[in-house]
mmCIF file of C-alpha atoms and ligand atoms in Angstrom:
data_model
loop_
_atom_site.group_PDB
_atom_site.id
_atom_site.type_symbol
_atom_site.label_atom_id
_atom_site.label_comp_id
_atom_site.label_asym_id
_atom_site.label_seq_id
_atom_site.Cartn_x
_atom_site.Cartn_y
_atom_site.Cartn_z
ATOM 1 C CA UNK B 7 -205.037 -182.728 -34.847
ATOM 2 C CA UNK B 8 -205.259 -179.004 -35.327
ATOM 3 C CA UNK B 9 -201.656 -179.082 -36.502
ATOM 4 C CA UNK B 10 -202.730 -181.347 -38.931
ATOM 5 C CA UNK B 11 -206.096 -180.153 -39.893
ATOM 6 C CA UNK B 12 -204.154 -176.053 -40.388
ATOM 7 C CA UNK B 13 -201.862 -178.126 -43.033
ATOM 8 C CA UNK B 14 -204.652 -179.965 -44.615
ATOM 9 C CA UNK B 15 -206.986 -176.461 -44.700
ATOM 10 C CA UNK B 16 -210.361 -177.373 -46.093
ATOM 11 C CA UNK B 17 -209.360 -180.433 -48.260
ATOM 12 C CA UNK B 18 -209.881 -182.699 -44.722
ATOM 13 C CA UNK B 19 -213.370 -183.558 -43.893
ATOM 14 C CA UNK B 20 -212.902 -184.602 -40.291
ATOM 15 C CA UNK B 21 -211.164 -180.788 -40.056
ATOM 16 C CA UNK B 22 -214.377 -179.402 -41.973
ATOM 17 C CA UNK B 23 -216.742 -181.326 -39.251
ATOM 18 C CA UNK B 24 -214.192 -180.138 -36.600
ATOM 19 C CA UNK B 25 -214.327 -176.861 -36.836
ATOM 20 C CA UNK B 26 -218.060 -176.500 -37.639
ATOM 21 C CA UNK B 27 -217.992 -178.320 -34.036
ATOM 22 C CA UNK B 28 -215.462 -176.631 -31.512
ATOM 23 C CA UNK B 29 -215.881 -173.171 -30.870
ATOM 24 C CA UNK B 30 -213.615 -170.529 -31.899
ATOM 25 C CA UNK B 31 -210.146 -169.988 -30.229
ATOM 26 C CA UNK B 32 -209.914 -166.251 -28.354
ATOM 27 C CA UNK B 33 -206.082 -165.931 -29.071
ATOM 28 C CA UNK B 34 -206.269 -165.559 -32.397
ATOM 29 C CA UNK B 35 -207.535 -163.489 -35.530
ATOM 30 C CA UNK B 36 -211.453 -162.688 -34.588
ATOM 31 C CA UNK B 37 -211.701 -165.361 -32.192
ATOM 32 C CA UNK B 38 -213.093 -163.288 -29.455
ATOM 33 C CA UNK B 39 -215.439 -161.571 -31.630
ATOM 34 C CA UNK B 40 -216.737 -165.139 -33.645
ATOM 35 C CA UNK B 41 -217.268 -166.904 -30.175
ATOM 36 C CA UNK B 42 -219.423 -164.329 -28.695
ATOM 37 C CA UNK B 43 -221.258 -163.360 -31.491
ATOM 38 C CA UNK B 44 -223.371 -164.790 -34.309
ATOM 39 C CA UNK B 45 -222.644 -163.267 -37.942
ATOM 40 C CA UNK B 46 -226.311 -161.819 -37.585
ATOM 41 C CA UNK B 47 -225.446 -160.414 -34.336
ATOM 42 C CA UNK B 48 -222.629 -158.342 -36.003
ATOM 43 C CA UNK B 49 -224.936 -156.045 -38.499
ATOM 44 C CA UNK B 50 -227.910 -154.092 -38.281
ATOM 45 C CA UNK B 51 -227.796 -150.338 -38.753
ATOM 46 C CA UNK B 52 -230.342 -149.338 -35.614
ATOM 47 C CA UNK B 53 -231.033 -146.218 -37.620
ATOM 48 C CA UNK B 54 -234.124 -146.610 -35.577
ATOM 49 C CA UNK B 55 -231.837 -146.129 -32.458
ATOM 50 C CA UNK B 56 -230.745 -142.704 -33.748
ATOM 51 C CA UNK B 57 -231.997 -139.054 -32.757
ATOM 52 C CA UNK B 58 -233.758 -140.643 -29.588
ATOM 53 C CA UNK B 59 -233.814 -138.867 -26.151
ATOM 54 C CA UNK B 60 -231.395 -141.234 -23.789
ATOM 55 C CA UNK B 61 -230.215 -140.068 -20.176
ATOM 56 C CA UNK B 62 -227.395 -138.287 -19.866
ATOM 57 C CA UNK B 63 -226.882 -139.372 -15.966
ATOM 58 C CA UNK B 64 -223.163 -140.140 -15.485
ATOM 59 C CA UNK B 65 -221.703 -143.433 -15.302
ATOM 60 C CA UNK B 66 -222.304 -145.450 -12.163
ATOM 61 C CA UNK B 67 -218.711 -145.659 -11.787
ATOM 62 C CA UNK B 68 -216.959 -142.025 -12.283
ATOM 63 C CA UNK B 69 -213.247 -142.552 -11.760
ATOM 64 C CA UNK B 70 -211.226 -145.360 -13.383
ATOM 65 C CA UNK B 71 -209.804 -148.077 -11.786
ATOM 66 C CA UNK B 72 -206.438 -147.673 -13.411
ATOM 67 C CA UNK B 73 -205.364 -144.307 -13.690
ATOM 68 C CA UNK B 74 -202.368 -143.900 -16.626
ATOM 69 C CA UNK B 75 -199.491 -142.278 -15.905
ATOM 70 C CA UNK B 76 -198.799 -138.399 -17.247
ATOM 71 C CA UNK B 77 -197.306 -138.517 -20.549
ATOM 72 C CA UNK B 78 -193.469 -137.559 -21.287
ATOM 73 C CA UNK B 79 -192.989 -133.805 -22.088
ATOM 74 C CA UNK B 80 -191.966 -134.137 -25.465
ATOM 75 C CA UNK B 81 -195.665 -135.481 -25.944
ATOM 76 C CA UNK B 82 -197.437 -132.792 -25.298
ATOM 77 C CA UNK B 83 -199.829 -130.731 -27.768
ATOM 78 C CA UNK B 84 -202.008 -132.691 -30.762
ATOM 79 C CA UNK B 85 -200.798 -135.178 -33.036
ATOM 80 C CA UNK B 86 -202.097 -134.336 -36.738
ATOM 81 C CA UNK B 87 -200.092 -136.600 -38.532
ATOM 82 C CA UNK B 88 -196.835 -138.849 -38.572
ATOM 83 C CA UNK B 89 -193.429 -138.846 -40.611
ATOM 84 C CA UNK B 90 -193.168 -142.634 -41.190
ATOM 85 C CA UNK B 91 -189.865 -143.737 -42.820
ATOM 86 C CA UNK B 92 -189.518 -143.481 -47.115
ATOM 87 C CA UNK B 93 -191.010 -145.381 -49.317
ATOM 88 C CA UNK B 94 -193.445 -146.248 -46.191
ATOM 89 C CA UNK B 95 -196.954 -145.557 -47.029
ATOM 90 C CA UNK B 96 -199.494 -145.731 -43.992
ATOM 91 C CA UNK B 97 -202.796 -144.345 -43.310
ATOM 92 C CA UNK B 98 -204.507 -144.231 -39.999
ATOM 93 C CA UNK B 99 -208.605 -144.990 -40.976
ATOM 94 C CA UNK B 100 -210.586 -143.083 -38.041
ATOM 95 C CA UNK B 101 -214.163 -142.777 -37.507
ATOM 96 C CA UNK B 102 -215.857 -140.532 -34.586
ATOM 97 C CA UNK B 103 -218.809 -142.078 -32.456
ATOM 98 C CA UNK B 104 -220.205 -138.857 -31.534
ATOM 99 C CA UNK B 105 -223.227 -138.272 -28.940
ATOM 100 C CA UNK B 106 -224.446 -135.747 -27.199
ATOM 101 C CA UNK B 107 -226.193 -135.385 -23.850
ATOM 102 C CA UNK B 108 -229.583 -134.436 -25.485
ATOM 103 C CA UNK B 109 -230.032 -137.673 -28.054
ATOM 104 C CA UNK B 110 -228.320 -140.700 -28.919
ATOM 105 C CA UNK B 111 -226.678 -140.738 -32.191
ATOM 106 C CA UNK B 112 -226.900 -144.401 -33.797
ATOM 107 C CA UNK B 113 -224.232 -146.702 -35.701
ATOM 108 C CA UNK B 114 -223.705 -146.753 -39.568
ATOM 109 C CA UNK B 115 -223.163 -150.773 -39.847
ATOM 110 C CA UNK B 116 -222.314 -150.359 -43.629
ATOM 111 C CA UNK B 117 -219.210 -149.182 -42.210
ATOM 112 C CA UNK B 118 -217.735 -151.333 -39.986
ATOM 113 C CA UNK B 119 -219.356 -154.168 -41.959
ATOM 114 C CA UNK B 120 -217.228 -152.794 -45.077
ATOM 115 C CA UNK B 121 -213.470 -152.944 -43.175
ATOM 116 C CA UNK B 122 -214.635 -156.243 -41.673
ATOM 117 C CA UNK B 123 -215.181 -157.809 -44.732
ATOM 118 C CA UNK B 124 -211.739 -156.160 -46.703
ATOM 119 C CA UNK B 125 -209.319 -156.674 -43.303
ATOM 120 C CA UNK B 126 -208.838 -153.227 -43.043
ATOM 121 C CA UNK B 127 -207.746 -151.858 -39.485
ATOM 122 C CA UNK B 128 -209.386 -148.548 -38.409
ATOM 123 C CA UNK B 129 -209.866 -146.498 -34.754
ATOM 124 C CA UNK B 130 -212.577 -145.497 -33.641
ATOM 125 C CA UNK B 131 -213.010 -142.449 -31.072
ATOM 126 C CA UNK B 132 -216.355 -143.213 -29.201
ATOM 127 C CA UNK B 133 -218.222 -140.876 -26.742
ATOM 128 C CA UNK B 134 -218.687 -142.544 -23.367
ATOM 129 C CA UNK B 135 -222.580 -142.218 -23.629
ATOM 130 C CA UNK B 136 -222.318 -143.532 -27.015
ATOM 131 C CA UNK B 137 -220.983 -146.378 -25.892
ATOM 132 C CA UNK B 138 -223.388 -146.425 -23.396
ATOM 133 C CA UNK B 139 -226.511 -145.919 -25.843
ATOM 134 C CA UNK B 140 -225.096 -148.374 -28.301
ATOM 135 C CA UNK B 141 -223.267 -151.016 -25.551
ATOM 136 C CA UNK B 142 -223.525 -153.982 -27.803
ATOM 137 C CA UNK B 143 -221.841 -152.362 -30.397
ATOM 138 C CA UNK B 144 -219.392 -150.670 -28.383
ATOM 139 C CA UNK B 145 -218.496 -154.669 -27.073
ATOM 140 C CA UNK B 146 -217.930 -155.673 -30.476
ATOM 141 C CA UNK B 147 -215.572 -153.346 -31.897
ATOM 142 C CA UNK B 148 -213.447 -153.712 -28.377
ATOM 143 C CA UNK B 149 -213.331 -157.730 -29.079
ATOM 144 C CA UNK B 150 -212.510 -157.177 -33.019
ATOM 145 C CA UNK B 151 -208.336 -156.972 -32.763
ATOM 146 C CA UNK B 152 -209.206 -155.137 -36.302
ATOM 147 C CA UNK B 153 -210.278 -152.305 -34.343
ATOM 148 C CA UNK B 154 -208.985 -149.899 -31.613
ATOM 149 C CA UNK B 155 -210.797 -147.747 -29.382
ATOM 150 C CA UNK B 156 -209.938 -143.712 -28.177
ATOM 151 C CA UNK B 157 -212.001 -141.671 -25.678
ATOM 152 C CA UNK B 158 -214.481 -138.980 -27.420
ATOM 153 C CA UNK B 159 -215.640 -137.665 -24.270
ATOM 154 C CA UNK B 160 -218.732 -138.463 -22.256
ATOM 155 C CA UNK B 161 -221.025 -135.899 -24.160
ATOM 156 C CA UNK B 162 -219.337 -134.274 -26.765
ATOM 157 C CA UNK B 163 -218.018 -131.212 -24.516
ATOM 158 C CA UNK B 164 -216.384 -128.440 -26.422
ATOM 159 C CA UNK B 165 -212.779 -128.148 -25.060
ATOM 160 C CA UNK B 166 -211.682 -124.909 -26.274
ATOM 161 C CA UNK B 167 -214.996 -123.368 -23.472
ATOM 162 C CA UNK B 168 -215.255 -126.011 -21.003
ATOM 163 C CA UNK B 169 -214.539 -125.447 -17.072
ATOM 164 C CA UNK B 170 -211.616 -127.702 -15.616
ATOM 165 C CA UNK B 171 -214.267 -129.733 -13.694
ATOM 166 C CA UNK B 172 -216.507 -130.404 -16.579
ATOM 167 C CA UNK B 173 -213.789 -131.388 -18.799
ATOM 168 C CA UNK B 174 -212.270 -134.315 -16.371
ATOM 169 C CA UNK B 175 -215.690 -135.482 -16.116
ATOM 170 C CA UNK B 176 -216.355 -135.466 -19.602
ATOM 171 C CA UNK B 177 -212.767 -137.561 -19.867
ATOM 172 C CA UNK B 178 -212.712 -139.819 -16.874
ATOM 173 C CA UNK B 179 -216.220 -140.902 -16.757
ATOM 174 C CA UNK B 180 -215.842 -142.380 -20.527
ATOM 175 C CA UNK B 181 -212.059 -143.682 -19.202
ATOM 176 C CA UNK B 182 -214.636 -145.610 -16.577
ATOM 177 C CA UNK B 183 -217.066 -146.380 -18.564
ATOM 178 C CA UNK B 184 -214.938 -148.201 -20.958
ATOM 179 C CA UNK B 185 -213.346 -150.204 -17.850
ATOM 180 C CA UNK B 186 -216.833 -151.864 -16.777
ATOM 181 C CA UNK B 187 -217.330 -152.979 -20.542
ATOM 182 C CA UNK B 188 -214.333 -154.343 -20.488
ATOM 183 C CA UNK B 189 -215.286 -156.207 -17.377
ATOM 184 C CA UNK B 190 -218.357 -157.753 -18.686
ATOM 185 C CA UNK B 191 -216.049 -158.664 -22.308
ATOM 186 C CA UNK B 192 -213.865 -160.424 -19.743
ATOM 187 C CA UNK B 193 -216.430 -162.649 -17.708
ATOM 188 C CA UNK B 194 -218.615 -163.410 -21.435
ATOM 189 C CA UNK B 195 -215.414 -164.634 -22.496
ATOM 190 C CA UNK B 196 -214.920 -166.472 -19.291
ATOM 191 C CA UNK B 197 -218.533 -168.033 -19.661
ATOM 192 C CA UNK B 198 -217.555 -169.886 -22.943
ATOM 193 C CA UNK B 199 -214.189 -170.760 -20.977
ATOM 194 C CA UNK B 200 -212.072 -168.053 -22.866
ATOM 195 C CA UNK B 201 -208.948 -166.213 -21.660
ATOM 196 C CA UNK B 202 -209.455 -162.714 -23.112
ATOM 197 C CA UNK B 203 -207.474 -160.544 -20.893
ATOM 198 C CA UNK B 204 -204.345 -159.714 -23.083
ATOM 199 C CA UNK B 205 -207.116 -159.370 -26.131
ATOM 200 C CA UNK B 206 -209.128 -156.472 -24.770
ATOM 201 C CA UNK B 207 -207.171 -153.243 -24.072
ATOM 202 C CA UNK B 208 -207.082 -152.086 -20.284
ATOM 203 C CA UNK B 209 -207.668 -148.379 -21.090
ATOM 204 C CA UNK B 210 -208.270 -146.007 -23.412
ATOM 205 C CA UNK B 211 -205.136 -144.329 -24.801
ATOM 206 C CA UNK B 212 -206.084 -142.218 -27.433
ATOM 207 C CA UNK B 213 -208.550 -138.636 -26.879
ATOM 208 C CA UNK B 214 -210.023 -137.266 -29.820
ATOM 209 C CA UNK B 215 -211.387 -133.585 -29.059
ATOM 210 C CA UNK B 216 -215.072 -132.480 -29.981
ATOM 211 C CA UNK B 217 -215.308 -130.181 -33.068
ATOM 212 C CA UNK B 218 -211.313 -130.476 -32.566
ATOM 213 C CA UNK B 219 -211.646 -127.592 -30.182
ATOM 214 C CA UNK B 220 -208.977 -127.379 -27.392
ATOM 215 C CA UNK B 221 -207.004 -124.981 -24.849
ATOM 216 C CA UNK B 222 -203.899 -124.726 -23.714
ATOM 217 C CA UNK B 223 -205.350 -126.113 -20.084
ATOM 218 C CA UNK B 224 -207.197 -128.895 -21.835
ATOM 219 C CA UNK B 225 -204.231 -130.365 -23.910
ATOM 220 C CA UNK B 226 -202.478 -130.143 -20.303
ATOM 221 C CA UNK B 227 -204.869 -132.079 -18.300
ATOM 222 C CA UNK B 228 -205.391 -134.682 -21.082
ATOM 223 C CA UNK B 229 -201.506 -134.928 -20.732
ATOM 224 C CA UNK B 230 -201.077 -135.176 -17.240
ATOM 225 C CA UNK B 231 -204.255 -138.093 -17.627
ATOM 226 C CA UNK B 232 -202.043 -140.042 -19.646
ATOM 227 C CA UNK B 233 -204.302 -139.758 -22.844
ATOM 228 C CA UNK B 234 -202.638 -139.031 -26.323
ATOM 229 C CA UNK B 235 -204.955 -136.287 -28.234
ATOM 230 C CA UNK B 236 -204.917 -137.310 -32.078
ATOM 231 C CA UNK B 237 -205.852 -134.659 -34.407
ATOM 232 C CA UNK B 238 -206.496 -135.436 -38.396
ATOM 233 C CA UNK B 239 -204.206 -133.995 -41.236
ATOM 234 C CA UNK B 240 -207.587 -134.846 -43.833
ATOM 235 C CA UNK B 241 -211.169 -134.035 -42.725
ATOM 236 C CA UNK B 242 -212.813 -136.696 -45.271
ATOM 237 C CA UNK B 243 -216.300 -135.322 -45.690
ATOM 238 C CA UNK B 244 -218.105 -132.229 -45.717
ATOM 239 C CA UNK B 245 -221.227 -130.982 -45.526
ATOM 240 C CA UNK B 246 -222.469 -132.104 -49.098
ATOM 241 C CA UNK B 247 -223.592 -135.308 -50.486
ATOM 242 C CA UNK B 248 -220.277 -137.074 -49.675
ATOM 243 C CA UNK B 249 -221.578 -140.266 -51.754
ATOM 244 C CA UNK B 250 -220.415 -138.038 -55.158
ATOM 245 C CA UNK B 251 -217.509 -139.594 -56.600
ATOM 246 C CA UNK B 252 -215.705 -136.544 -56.904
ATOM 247 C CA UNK B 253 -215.439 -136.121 -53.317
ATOM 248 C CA UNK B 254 -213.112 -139.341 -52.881
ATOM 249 C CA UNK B 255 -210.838 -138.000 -55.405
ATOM 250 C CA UNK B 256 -210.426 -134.914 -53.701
ATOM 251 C CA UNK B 257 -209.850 -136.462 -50.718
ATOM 252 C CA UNK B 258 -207.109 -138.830 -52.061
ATOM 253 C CA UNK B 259 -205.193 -136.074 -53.329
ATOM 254 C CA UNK B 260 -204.964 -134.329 -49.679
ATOM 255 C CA UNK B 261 -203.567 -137.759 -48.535
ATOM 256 C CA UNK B 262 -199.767 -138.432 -47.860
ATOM 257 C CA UNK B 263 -197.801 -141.249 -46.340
ATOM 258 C CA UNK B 264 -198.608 -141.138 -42.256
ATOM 259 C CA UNK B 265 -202.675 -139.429 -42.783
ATOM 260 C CA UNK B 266 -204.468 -139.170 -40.116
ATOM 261 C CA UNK B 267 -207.991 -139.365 -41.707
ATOM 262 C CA UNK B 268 -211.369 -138.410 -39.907
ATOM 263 C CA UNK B 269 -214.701 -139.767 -40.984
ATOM 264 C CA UNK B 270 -217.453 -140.676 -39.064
ATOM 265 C CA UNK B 271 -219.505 -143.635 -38.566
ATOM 266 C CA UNK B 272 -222.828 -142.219 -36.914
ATOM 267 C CA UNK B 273 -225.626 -139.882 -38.411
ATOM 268 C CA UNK B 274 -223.282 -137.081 -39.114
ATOM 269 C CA UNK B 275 -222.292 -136.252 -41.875
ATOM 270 C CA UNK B 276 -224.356 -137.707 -44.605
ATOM 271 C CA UNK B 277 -223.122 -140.164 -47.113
ATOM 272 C CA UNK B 278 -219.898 -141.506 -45.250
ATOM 273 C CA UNK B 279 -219.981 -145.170 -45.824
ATOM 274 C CA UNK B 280 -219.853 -144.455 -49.794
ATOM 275 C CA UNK B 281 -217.325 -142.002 -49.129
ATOM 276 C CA UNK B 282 -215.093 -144.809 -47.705
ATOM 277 C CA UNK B 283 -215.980 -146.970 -50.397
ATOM 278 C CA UNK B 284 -215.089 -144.768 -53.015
ATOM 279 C CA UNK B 285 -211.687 -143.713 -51.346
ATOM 280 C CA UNK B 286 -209.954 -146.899 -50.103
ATOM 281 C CA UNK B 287 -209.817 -148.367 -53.656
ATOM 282 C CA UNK B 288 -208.073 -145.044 -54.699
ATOM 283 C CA UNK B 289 -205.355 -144.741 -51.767
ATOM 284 C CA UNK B 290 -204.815 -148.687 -52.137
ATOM 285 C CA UNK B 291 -203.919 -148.430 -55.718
ATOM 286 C CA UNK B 292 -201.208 -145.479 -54.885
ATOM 287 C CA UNK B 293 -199.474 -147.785 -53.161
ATOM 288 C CA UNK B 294 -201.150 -146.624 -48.917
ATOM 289 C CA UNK B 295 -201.721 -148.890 -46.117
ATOM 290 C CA UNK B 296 -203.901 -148.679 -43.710
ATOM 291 C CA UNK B 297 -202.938 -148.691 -40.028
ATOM 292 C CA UNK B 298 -204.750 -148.340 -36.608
ATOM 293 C CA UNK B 299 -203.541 -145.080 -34.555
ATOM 294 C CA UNK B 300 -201.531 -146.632 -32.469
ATOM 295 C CA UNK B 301 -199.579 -148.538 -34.639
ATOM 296 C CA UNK B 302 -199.174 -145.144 -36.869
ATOM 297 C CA UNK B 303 -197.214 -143.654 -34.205
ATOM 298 C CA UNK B 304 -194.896 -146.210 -33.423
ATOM 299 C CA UNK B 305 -193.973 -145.562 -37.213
ATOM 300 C CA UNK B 306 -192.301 -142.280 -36.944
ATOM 301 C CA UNK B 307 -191.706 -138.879 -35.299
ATOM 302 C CA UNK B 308 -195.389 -137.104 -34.852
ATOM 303 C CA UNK B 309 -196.275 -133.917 -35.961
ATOM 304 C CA UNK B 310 -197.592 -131.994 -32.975
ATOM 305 C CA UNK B 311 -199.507 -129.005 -32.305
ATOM 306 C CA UNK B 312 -200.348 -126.605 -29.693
ATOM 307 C CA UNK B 313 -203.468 -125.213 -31.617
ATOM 308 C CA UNK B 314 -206.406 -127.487 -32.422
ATOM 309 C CA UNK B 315 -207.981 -126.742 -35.689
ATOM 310 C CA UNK B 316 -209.559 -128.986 -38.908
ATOM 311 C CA UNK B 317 -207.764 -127.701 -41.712
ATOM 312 C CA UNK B 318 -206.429 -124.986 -40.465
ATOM 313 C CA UNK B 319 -206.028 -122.717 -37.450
ATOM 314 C CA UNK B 320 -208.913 -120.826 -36.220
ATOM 315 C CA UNK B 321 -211.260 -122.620 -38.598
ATOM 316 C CA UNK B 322 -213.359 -124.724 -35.832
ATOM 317 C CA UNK B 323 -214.059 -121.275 -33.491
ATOM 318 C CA UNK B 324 -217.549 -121.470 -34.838
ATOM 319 C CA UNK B 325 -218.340 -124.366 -33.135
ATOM 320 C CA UNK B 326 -218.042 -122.375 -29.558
ATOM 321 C CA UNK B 327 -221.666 -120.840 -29.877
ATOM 322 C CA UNK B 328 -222.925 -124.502 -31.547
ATOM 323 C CA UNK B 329 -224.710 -127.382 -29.710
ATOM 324 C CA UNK B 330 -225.621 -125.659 -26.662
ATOM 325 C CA UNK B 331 -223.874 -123.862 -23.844
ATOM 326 C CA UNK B 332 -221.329 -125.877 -23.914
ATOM 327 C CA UNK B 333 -220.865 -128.384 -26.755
ATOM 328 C CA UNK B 334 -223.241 -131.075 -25.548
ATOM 329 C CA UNK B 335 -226.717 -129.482 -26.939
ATOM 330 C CA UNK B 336 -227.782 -128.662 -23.226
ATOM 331 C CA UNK B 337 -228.851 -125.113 -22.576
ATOM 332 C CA UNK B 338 -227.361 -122.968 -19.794
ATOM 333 C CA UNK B 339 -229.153 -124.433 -16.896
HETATM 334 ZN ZN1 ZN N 29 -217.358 -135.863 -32.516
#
């Protein structure tokens, strides 16, 4: 019948009452996402959520389950952008989730709700209390196979002034974190008699630094922990009103075939969901694609770094005397 009903699309009536009838099926486009959630469920911009104290305990589980294995040599350093093959055009879409220990940080829905509704694939670099602060969320963009999730560390550590200790914490209690969601994705799925182990990623694979700061002994351990540290080639906003027109065109023309692009998708920076708005049109009518992370780099050879910077070296120090003693708002203690 389903055979029948995919060939007869919406002109069959029994097929219309079917599907209004049996629930979605988890192996394929949103299914995992449409079967656990209502569309009403899947917006809502809990601006109300935002700039509210929330614990910054750690996770009740600290260590992952699954440890990855070190990456290969030739991976080491940052990955700013990649060298996809001619007349290719891809663009990796990526928005940070950041949170710090001292508030929680809230989720722009006008976002998310906008590449939903156009099909357009994005990654998104969450902070392990952010996805603890916004868990809901956080399950829905892991069952959306539009989406793919990368660590942002637990509290937004700086890793250019961060102590060895701090800084596996910071990675391996998100790495956790993310492994116990996953759990609870599994056994809802389970509930509605849904196989959604090969839909959900294990682990995270992807590390996107705080403020982009790094050292030589962070980029090391993030190696040996198996996690791939992607950088940006095109910081989309700044610290304007990013909703201006102007901006988009700007950052358009900084674009090239293989982008990495960094926006955000919580209460920093200010006008980012216009922003997007006002730039995919542009890059879509030169001819770009868009692309999860992932996906970008099994395009081509990576551009990668030893230094960690926005736009260009040295131009992120600043942010080692911001947000506290160490990059997560708290004070020395
Ligand atoms: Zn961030």
């Amino acid at each position: 019948m389903k055979a029948v009903c995919a060939f007869l699309g919406t002109s069959c009536l029994l097929c219309l009452l079917l599907a209004s009838v049996i629930p979605a099926e988890a192996g394929s486009g949103r299914g995992l996402l449409d079967a656990l959630w209502t569309p009403a469920e899947l917006v809502g911009q809990e601006e109300d959520h935002a700039r509210t104290r929330t614990s910054d305990a750690p996770p009740a589980r600290m260590e992952p389950r699954v440890p990855l294995s070190p990456l290969p040599y030739e991976e080491s350093g940052n990955v700013r952008r990649v060298i996809p093959p001619k007349g290719d055009k891809p663009v990796a879409l990526t928005f940070d989730l950041c949170e710090l220990a001292v508030r929680s940080s809230g989720y722009d829905d006008t976002i998310i709700a906008y590449l939903r509704a156009r099909d357009i694939p994005a990654t998104f670099f969450a902070g392990g209390k952010w996805l603890r602060s916004h868990r809901e969320r956080g399950l829905q963009l892991m069952a959306d196979p539009l989406f793919e999730l990368g660590n942002h560390a637990w509290t937004h550590g700086n890793f250019g002034i961060m102590d060895m200790r701090s800084m596996r914490e910071q990675i391996l209690w998100t790495q956790a974190y993310y492994e116990d969601m996953r759990e609870e994705l599994l056994a809802r799925a389970r509930s509605r008699g849904l196989d959604a182990e090969t839909l959900v990623a294990p682990a995270l694979r992807l590390f996107r630094l705080p403020y982009g700061r790094c050292s030589p002994s962070a980029l090391r351990l993030l190696h040996s922990l198996g996690l791939r540290v992607i950088q940006w080639d095109v910081s989309a906003e700044n610290a304007g009103d990013n909703s201006l027109s102007g901006v988009a065109r700007l950052v358009a023309d900084r674009v090239r075939p293989g982008s990495i692009l960094l926006f955000h998708a919580n209460e920093v920076p200010k006008g980012s969901a216009a922003l997007l708005a006002n730039v995919v049109p542009i890059l879509q009518k030169r001819g770009f694609r868009f692309v999860k992370v992932g996906d970008l780099l099994a395009l081509g050879q990576a551009q990668r770094f030893q230094e960690c910077f926005s736009e260009r070296p040295g131009d992120n120090l600043r942010y080692d005397t911001m947000f506290g003693a160490d990059g997560t708002g708290r004070r020395k203690p």
